[in-house]
Amino acid sequence: MKKLVISTLFVLQAFFGFAQTAAGISGKVVDAKTQKPLQNVVASIQNTNFTQITNAEGKFSFAGLPLGSQMLQIKSVGYKNQLLMIEILANQMLDLGVVVLEEDITQEQQTSLIAITENDLGDDNSGSESTSSLLQASRDVFQQAAAFNWGQARFKMRGLDNEYGTTMINGIVMNKIYDGRPQYSNWGGLNDATRNQEFTNGSAPSDYTFGGILGTNEINTRASGYRKGNRISVAGTNSNYTGRLMGTIASGMRNDGWAYTISASRRFANEGVFDGTTYSANSFFASIEKKLSENNSLNLTTVFGQNTRGKNSPNTDEVTNLKDEKYNSYWGWQDGKKRNSREKTVEEPVFILSDYWKITPKTNLNLNVAYQFGKIGNSKLTYQGADNPDPTYYRNLPSYETSLYDDNGNLTPNYAQAEAKRTAFIADGQINWDGLVYANTHSGDGHSYYTSYEERTDDKLLTANGILNSQLADNIVLNAGATYRNLKSHNFQNMLDLLGGDYFLDVNLFGNSDGFHTDQIQQDLNNPNRKIGVGDTFGYNYNLMSNNIDAFTQFKFVYKKVDFYVAQSYTHAQYQREGLYKNGYYPGNSLGKSEKVSFDNFGFKGGITYKITGRQFFVVNGAFMTKAPALRNVFNNARVNNNAVDGVGSEQVTSADVSYIINNPKLKTRLTAYFSKIQNQTQSAFFFGDGAGVDDATTSVDESNAFVSETITNINKRNLGLEFGFEYPITSTLKVNGSAAYGEYIYDNNPNVSLTIDGRATETNTNPVFNFGEAKLKNYKQAGMPQTAASLGLEYRDPKFWYIGANINYLGSNYIDVAPITRTSRFYDAPLLTPGTPVDGATYERGAELLKQEKFNDFNLLNVTGGKSWKVGDQTFGFFASVNNVLDTLYKTGGFEQARNSNFTQMNQDVSSGTPAFAPKYFYGFGRTYFVNLYLNF
């Protein structure tokens, strides 16, 4: 403590001690506890191009600085930032002496965040995404609230999906070409290895890429960039996993020119927050660097994350009321153990070879080559000629018996049968694995009616890029880069378990097997009626190929009162499908390669910072870009044919924001108003729809029900809102912080809905797409996130290195994800009649009641965090603890309408019964959760 006080006084006195030399500053950065010099600390003069990295002795120096008042920022990963006011005088060198950095205990908060953001990412129909992982690098008060306090409620920055942000490792883009989103499981659990991050907000300039309108997160894994030392930690939690072990070794740059960093972790749970959700993850990281010369280094990074986790089901209110919000229909008992039928497995190692070349003192070139391969598997149960084994299948629930109608439209409930189903569901309500095995073993012919399989994606991705940074003049910086990506993605169904049977028949029983179209049931006409076993490919089998090129240039200009930048980008995307099966529905356009589909796109962005004073700034950013659709949305029915979406085109993305910022050693605050518009978006989905197959007056009732591929085109979205955050130290140890977000995220037009109905495919109709016309979605709310949020917190940080903080949070204006097909005019059409003929009794007033978008209840969350660290000899050990949702508040984080009732008659009858069989399904947030992490640095 004495050393800390002396060092602080030394810094203050340095404002008045000057040497008679050129205008500039110098200093030495040390650790507050060990008093050891800190290498690779970033020292920068804010709002200028002056940046230095401390050397092995912790020293930095600047010369030729602009005269007058300046703000010096000292920052390093794992430490609290230092912000110092300095006065630069002509012909004088300011010696700051020793600058002390204190450990930032709150860095441990990242480890609890990861568990939240992985939950349900990318699951079918979940609408569950989070941008919280994109914000870990930022120390902005508002963004920290969005990540750590609101992330558990699936808050999205500016209402944007994470495909509109860019996540990079060593300059390599990690967003998937398939859906545009990063797969966080690839590096999950490697918190120590991924702490060196740079974040840019919105469309603000990045040194590495043109980026999107959500922001850019660059993870730097260069071996020499890690602070020398070793670290082990043990964590316990009750979230997705229950325990974690992690260890890291970093050598720093050695005298022989070598540096290495190795990190590994293990996360595990027999059961997470939700019933039957197992978790097993092993992660490994290694980075090794060789200093070839003073101006050139070569670095190899390997990242491997193996992650298997059991999913949890979305449930209707009926199911939740019968059970509870933690009920999960995906699991059941088998041989005395819980088994989840839906597990997600991710194994995609990535290798990155990087060359860092300092061409001149003012020009740097970074060259990278990366290769990623592996698999993503999502397991499911299949049933063939047998009853649906899902315990929440609508025929298995009490509501089915109380919502029966006769042919005249009269409600005919069977209350006795409903009570029997209610009793049985409450008593059990899980998958009967042993019963499935019994059915297969007693089939008589060895045929498995029930099996467990996985939907697999095996990717091979090659990436090469170059990133140039050059200071063209004292006030001009050029950033430029070019990237090439080549993807081959193998997509297929893989048999995991025959559940006691001998074989599974590779046919589609939804196909027309009436003796007239017998070929339609064949998944592969070249291998009809194929019997498959464990490990065999079946169902669908195809490759998706992509070639992507992008390039950007960016110029940043820095002047005394004004900074501004301009950036441009060009991207080219070429997609193609290659079918490996000759599908029975599409014998003429399923096998072989499709036509190539190409998109050329451009982007422009710019911004200006007006320096009102050295501590107050006015910032404006704007961007316009076109963006290729994600690969998944180009081929709307890729599992069975080569057809591309008719008229699919690039999105147009417009964004602007205006900020007022105060940044001084006392008050830090930001107020931002933003606007974004996304036009011509395309989305695809699959579901079974009652009434969806109706297309002419000769259609029978049974044929009107179909499994369909839904494509929504020309979607326009408009997002606008406000962000506010502040941080103020009441005393030297007590700090108050607050954040608030207000957004209005809506659909800005009526997009078009079309359905691909396989059952309508014929030799002359190889693309059975039926246009349902406009979906009346204009002014409906976008779903999947709170649009309003607020946070108020207090933080006490004791000089003896212990810390405690608490935040109270409000989250509201979260809406359900609506079913577009029910908002088309076909919703009112009567079965068996010509389209446009309304069903008897249908009124738009009743339709408006049925189709009103549900708004979830607003809620409050109380979060508490704390920690303490000690120094014993050369070792530092400590702990971090957090409790989220202290009051155990029950809340819905998202949900979606079931699209099965796709016409007025069926939906009206279902809702009017009082216990709808196809009610919306919901996701729930975690209840009270804790996270405790013990660590040792040595």
PDB file of N, CA and C in Angstrom, residues 567-618:
ATOM      1  N   ALA A 567     -13.937   4.718 -45.515  1.00  0.00           N
ATOM      2  CA  ALA A 567     -13.573   3.329 -45.819  1.00  0.00           C
ATOM      3  C   ALA A 567     -14.455   2.805 -46.936  1.00  0.00           C
ATOM      4  N   GLN A 568     -13.880   1.880 -47.699  1.00  0.00           N
ATOM      5  CA  GLN A 568     -14.589   1.289 -48.820  1.00  0.00           C
ATOM      6  C   GLN A 568     -14.334  -0.214 -48.807  1.00  0.00           C
ATOM      7  N   SER A 569     -15.281  -0.986 -49.336  1.00  0.00           N
ATOM      8  CA  SER A 569     -15.079  -2.437 -49.399  1.00  0.00           C
ATOM      9  C   SER A 569     -15.706  -3.007 -50.660  1.00  0.00           C
ATOM     10  N   TYR A 570     -15.160  -4.129 -51.095  1.00  0.00           N
ATOM     11  CA  TYR A 570     -15.728  -4.902 -52.200  1.00  0.00           C
ATOM     12  C   TYR A 570     -15.726  -6.366 -51.790  1.00  0.00           C
ATOM     13  N   THR A 571     -16.834  -7.051 -52.024  1.00  0.00           N
ATOM     14  CA  THR A 571     -16.917  -8.476 -51.717  1.00  0.00           C
ATOM     15  C   THR A 571     -17.539  -9.231 -52.887  1.00  0.00           C
ATOM     16  N   HIS A 572     -17.073 -10.449 -53.070  1.00  0.00           N
ATOM     17  CA  HIS A 572     -17.628 -11.337 -54.095  1.00  0.00           C
ATOM     18  C   HIS A 572     -17.898 -12.680 -53.442  1.00  0.00           C
ATOM     19  N   ALA A 573     -19.107 -13.183 -53.600  1.00  0.00           N
ATOM     20  CA  ALA A 573     -19.494 -14.480 -53.042  1.00  0.00           C
ATOM     21  C   ALA A 573     -20.076 -15.341 -54.150  1.00  0.00           C
ATOM     22  N   GLN A 574     -19.587 -16.569 -54.250  1.00  0.00           N
ATOM     23  CA  GLN A 574     -20.079 -17.505 -55.259  1.00  0.00           C
ATOM     24  C   GLN A 574     -20.467 -18.804 -54.565  1.00  0.00           C
ATOM     25  N   TYR A 575     -21.720 -19.223 -54.728  1.00  0.00           N
ATOM     26  CA  TYR A 575     -22.263 -20.395 -54.050  1.00  0.00           C
ATOM     27  C   TYR A 575     -22.668 -21.463 -55.078  1.00  0.00           C
ATOM     28  N   GLN A 576     -22.580 -22.716 -54.642  1.00  0.00           N
ATOM     29  CA  GLN A 576     -23.001 -23.826 -55.492  1.00  0.00           C
ATOM     30  C   GLN A 576     -23.364 -25.030 -54.638  1.00  0.00           C
ATOM     31  N   ARG A 577     -24.383 -25.772 -55.069  1.00  0.00           N
ATOM     32  CA  ARG A 577     -24.764 -27.025 -54.407  1.00  0.00           C
ATOM     33  C   ARG A 577     -24.401 -28.199 -55.286  1.00  0.00           C
ATOM     34  N   GLU A 578     -23.960 -29.281 -54.640  1.00  0.00           N
ATOM     35  CA  GLU A 578     -23.674 -30.532 -55.339  1.00  0.00           C
ATOM     36  C   GLU A 578     -24.424 -31.657 -54.643  1.00  0.00           C
ATOM     37  N   GLY A 579     -25.446 -32.185 -55.296  1.00  0.00           N
ATOM     38  CA  GLY A 579     -26.221 -33.279 -54.732  1.00  0.00           C
ATOM     39  C   GLY A 579     -25.514 -34.611 -54.907  1.00  0.00           C
ATOM     40  N   LEU A 580     -25.495 -35.409 -53.855  1.00  0.00           N
ATOM     41  CA  LEU A 580     -24.872 -36.732 -53.897  1.00  0.00           C
ATOM     42  C   LEU A 580     -25.905 -37.852 -53.931  1.00  0.00           C
ATOM     43  N   TYR A 581     -27.190 -37.504 -53.761  1.00  0.00           N
ATOM     44  CA  TYR A 581     -28.296 -38.452 -53.882  1.00  0.00           C
ATOM     45  C   TYR A 581     -29.236 -37.995 -54.998  1.00  0.00           C
ATOM     46  N   LYS A 582     -29.840 -38.972 -55.650  1.00  0.00           N
ATOM     47  CA  LYS A 582     -30.886 -38.702 -56.641  1.00  0.00           C
ATOM     48  C   LYS A 582     -32.229 -38.869 -55.949  1.00  0.00           C
ATOM     49  N   ASN A 583     -32.790 -37.747 -55.503  1.00  0.00           N
ATOM     50  CA  ASN A 583     -33.979 -37.780 -54.667  1.00  0.00           C
ATOM     51  C   ASN A 583     -35.227 -38.169 -55.470  1.00  0.00           C
ATOM     52  N   GLY A 584     -36.125 -38.950 -54.823  1.00  0.00           N
ATOM     53  CA  GLY A 584     -37.320 -39.421 -55.509  1.00  0.00           C
ATOM     54  C   GLY A 584     -38.287 -38.330 -55.904  1.00  0.00           C
ATOM     55  N   TYR A 585     -38.341 -37.243 -55.150  1.00  0.00           N
ATOM     56  CA  TYR A 585     -39.192 -36.119 -55.511  1.00  0.00           C
ATOM     57  C   TYR A 585     -38.616 -35.326 -56.681  1.00  0.00           C
ATOM     58  N   TYR A 586     -37.284 -35.242 -56.723  1.00  0.00           N
ATOM     59  CA  TYR A 586     -36.622 -34.375 -57.695  1.00  0.00           C
ATOM     60  C   TYR A 586     -35.555 -35.162 -58.465  1.00  0.00           C
ATOM     61  N   PRO A 587     -35.971 -36.159 -59.252  1.00  0.00           N
ATOM     62  CA  PRO A 587     -34.977 -36.998 -59.936  1.00  0.00           C
ATOM     63  C   PRO A 587     -34.145 -36.223 -60.961  1.00  0.00           C
ATOM     64  N   GLY A 588     -34.670 -35.119 -61.475  1.00  0.00           N
ATOM     65  CA  GLY A 588     -33.980 -34.389 -62.531  1.00  0.00           C
ATOM     66  C   GLY A 588     -33.079 -33.271 -62.045  1.00  0.00           C
ATOM     67  N   ASN A 589     -33.235 -32.836 -60.795  1.00  0.00           N
ATOM     68  CA  ASN A 589     -32.428 -31.699 -60.338  1.00  0.00           C
ATOM     69  C   ASN A 589     -31.987 -31.841 -58.882  1.00  0.00           C
ATOM     70  N   SER A 590     -31.632 -33.061 -58.499  1.00  0.00           N
ATOM     71  CA  SER A 590     -31.113 -33.286 -57.149  1.00  0.00           C
ATOM     72  C   SER A 590     -29.693 -33.821 -57.161  1.00  0.00           C
ATOM     73  N   LEU A 591     -29.331 -34.626 -58.163  1.00  0.00           N
ATOM     74  CA  LEU A 591     -27.994 -35.218 -58.250  1.00  0.00           C
ATOM     75  C   LEU A 591     -27.105 -34.329 -59.104  1.00  0.00           C
ATOM     76  N   GLY A 592     -25.859 -34.149 -58.659  1.00  0.00           N
ATOM     77  CA  GLY A 592     -24.917 -33.344 -59.423  1.00  0.00           C
ATOM     78  C   GLY A 592     -24.895 -31.900 -58.973  1.00  0.00           C
ATOM     79  N   LYS A 593     -24.168 -31.081 -59.728  1.00  0.00           N
ATOM     80  CA  LYS A 593     -23.931 -29.699 -59.339  1.00  0.00           C
ATOM     81  C   LYS A 593     -25.000 -28.759 -59.893  1.00  0.00           C
ATOM     82  N   SER A 594     -25.326 -27.780 -59.078  1.00  0.00           N
ATOM     83  CA  SER A 594     -26.278 -26.749 -59.489  1.00  0.00           C
ATOM     84  C   SER A 594     -25.554 -25.677 -60.291  1.00  0.00           C
ATOM     85  N   GLU A 595     -26.312 -24.736 -60.805  1.00  0.00           N
ATOM     86  CA  GLU A 595     -25.711 -23.541 -61.386  1.00  0.00           C
ATOM     87  C   GLU A 595     -25.077 -22.725 -60.263  1.00  0.00           C
ATOM     88  N   LYS A 596     -24.004 -22.019 -60.589  1.00  0.00           N
ATOM     89  CA  LYS A 596     -23.363 -21.159 -59.605  1.00  0.00           C
ATOM     90  C   LYS A 596     -24.181 -19.881 -59.426  1.00  0.00           C
ATOM     91  N   VAL A 597     -24.281 -19.458 -58.172  1.00  0.00           N
ATOM     92  CA  VAL A 597     -25.010 -18.231 -57.847  1.00  0.00           C
ATOM     93  C   VAL A 597     -23.999 -17.244 -57.275  1.00  0.00           C
ATOM     94  N   SER A 598     -23.872 -16.073 -57.895  1.00  0.00           N
ATOM     95  CA  SER A 598     -22.843 -15.117 -57.502  1.00  0.00           C
ATOM     96  C   SER A 598     -23.450 -13.793 -57.060  1.00  0.00           C
ATOM     97  N   PHE A 599     -22.728 -13.140 -56.147  1.00  0.00           N
ATOM     98  CA  PHE A 599     -23.134 -11.831 -55.638  1.00  0.00           C
ATOM     99  C   PHE A 599     -21.895 -10.938 -55.542  1.00  0.00           C
ATOM    100  N   ASP A 600     -22.001  -9.737 -56.101  1.00  0.00           N
ATOM    101  CA  ASP A 600     -20.954  -8.725 -55.973  1.00  0.00           C
ATOM    102  C   ASP A 600     -21.501  -7.566 -55.167  1.00  0.00           C
ATOM    103  N   ASN A 601     -20.745  -7.163 -54.147  1.00  0.00           N
ATOM    104  CA  ASN A 601     -21.257  -6.167 -53.213  1.00  0.00           C
ATOM    105  C   ASN A 601     -20.201  -5.123 -52.880  1.00  0.00           C
ATOM    106  N   PHE A 602     -20.693  -3.953 -52.469  1.00  0.00           N
ATOM    107  CA  PHE A 602     -19.837  -2.828 -52.138  1.00  0.00           C
ATOM    108  C   PHE A 602     -20.265  -2.236 -50.801  1.00  0.00           C
ATOM    109  N   GLY A 603     -19.335  -1.571 -50.146  1.00  0.00           N
ATOM    110  CA  GLY A 603     -19.648  -0.896 -48.889  1.00  0.00           C
ATOM    111  C   GLY A 603     -18.883   0.408 -48.771  1.00  0.00           C
ATOM    112  N   PHE A 604     -19.526   1.377 -48.124  1.00  0.00           N
ATOM    113  CA  PHE A 604     -18.910   2.676 -47.879  1.00  0.00           C
ATOM    114  C   PHE A 604     -19.286   3.102 -46.467  1.00  0.00           C
ATOM    115  N   LYS A 605     -18.309   3.628 -45.741  1.00  0.00           N
ATOM    116  CA  LYS A 605     -18.613   4.163 -44.429  1.00  0.00           C
ATOM    117  C   LYS A 605     -17.643   5.291 -44.092  1.00  0.00           C
ATOM    118  N   GLY A 606     -18.057   6.095 -43.167  1.00  0.00           N
ATOM    119  CA  GLY A 606     -17.214   7.198 -42.749  1.00  0.00           C
ATOM    120  C   GLY A 606     -17.707   7.754 -41.436  1.00  0.00           C
ATOM    121  N   GLY A 607     -16.874   8.582 -40.830  1.00  0.00           N
ATOM    122  CA  GLY A 607     -17.254   9.168 -39.552  1.00  0.00           C
ATOM    123  C   GLY A 607     -16.366  10.336 -39.210  1.00  0.00           C
ATOM    124  N   ILE A 608     -16.825  11.122 -38.251  1.00  0.00           N
ATOM    125  CA  ILE A 608     -16.082  12.301 -37.830  1.00  0.00           C
ATOM    126  C   ILE A 608     -16.189  12.451 -36.326  1.00  0.00           C
ATOM    127  N   THR A 609     -15.090  12.838 -35.704  1.00  0.00           N
ATOM    128  CA  THR A 609     -15.055  13.127 -34.269  1.00  0.00           C
ATOM    129  C   THR A 609     -14.666  14.595 -34.090  1.00  0.00           C
ATOM    130  N   TYR A 610     -15.538  15.351 -33.483  1.00  0.00           N
ATOM    131  CA  TYR A 610     -15.242  16.745 -33.181  1.00  0.00           C
ATOM    132  C   TYR A 610     -14.876  16.845 -31.703  1.00  0.00           C
ATOM    133  N   LYS A 611     -13.664  17.370 -31.437  1.00  0.00           N
ATOM    134  CA  LYS A 611     -13.161  17.456 -30.073  1.00  0.00           C
ATOM    135  C   LYS A 611     -13.572  18.796 -29.476  1.00  0.00           C
ATOM    136  N   ILE A 612     -14.677  18.755 -28.725  1.00  0.00           N
ATOM    137  CA  ILE A 612     -15.168  19.976 -28.094  1.00  0.00           C
ATOM    138  C   ILE A 612     -14.104  20.504 -27.142  1.00  0.00           C
ATOM    139  N   THR A 613     -13.574  19.596 -26.315  1.00  0.00           N
ATOM    140  CA  THR A 613     -12.403  19.859 -25.483  1.00  0.00           C
ATOM    141  C   THR A 613     -11.566  18.586 -25.516  1.00  0.00           C
ATOM    142  N   GLY A 614     -10.534  18.545 -24.704  1.00  0.00           N
ATOM    143  CA  GLY A 614      -9.740  17.332 -24.639  1.00  0.00           C
ATOM    144  C   GLY A 614     -10.463  16.185 -23.958  1.00  0.00           C
ATOM    145  N   ARG A 615     -11.623  16.486 -23.353  1.00  0.00           N
ATOM    146  CA  ARG A 615     -12.366  15.453 -22.624  1.00  0.00           C
ATOM    147  C   ARG A 615     -13.790  15.259 -23.122  1.00  0.00           C
ATOM    148  N   GLN A 616     -14.252  16.092 -24.018  1.00  0.00           N
ATOM    149  CA  GLN A 616     -15.613  16.002 -24.540  1.00  0.00           C
ATOM    150  C   GLN A 616     -15.552  15.876 -26.061  1.00  0.00           C
ATOM    151  N   PHE A 617     -16.355  14.940 -26.584  1.00  0.00           N
ATOM    152  CA  PHE A 617     -16.292  14.653 -28.004  1.00  0.00           C
ATOM    153  C   PHE A 617     -17.699  14.489 -28.581  1.00  0.00           C
ATOM    154  N   PHE A 618     -17.811  14.848 -29.833  1.00  0.00           N
ATOM    155  CA  PHE A 618     -19.041  14.653 -30.591  1.00  0.00           C
ATOM    156  C   PHE A 618     -18.684  13.769 -31.776  1.00  0.00           C
TER     157      PHE A 618
END
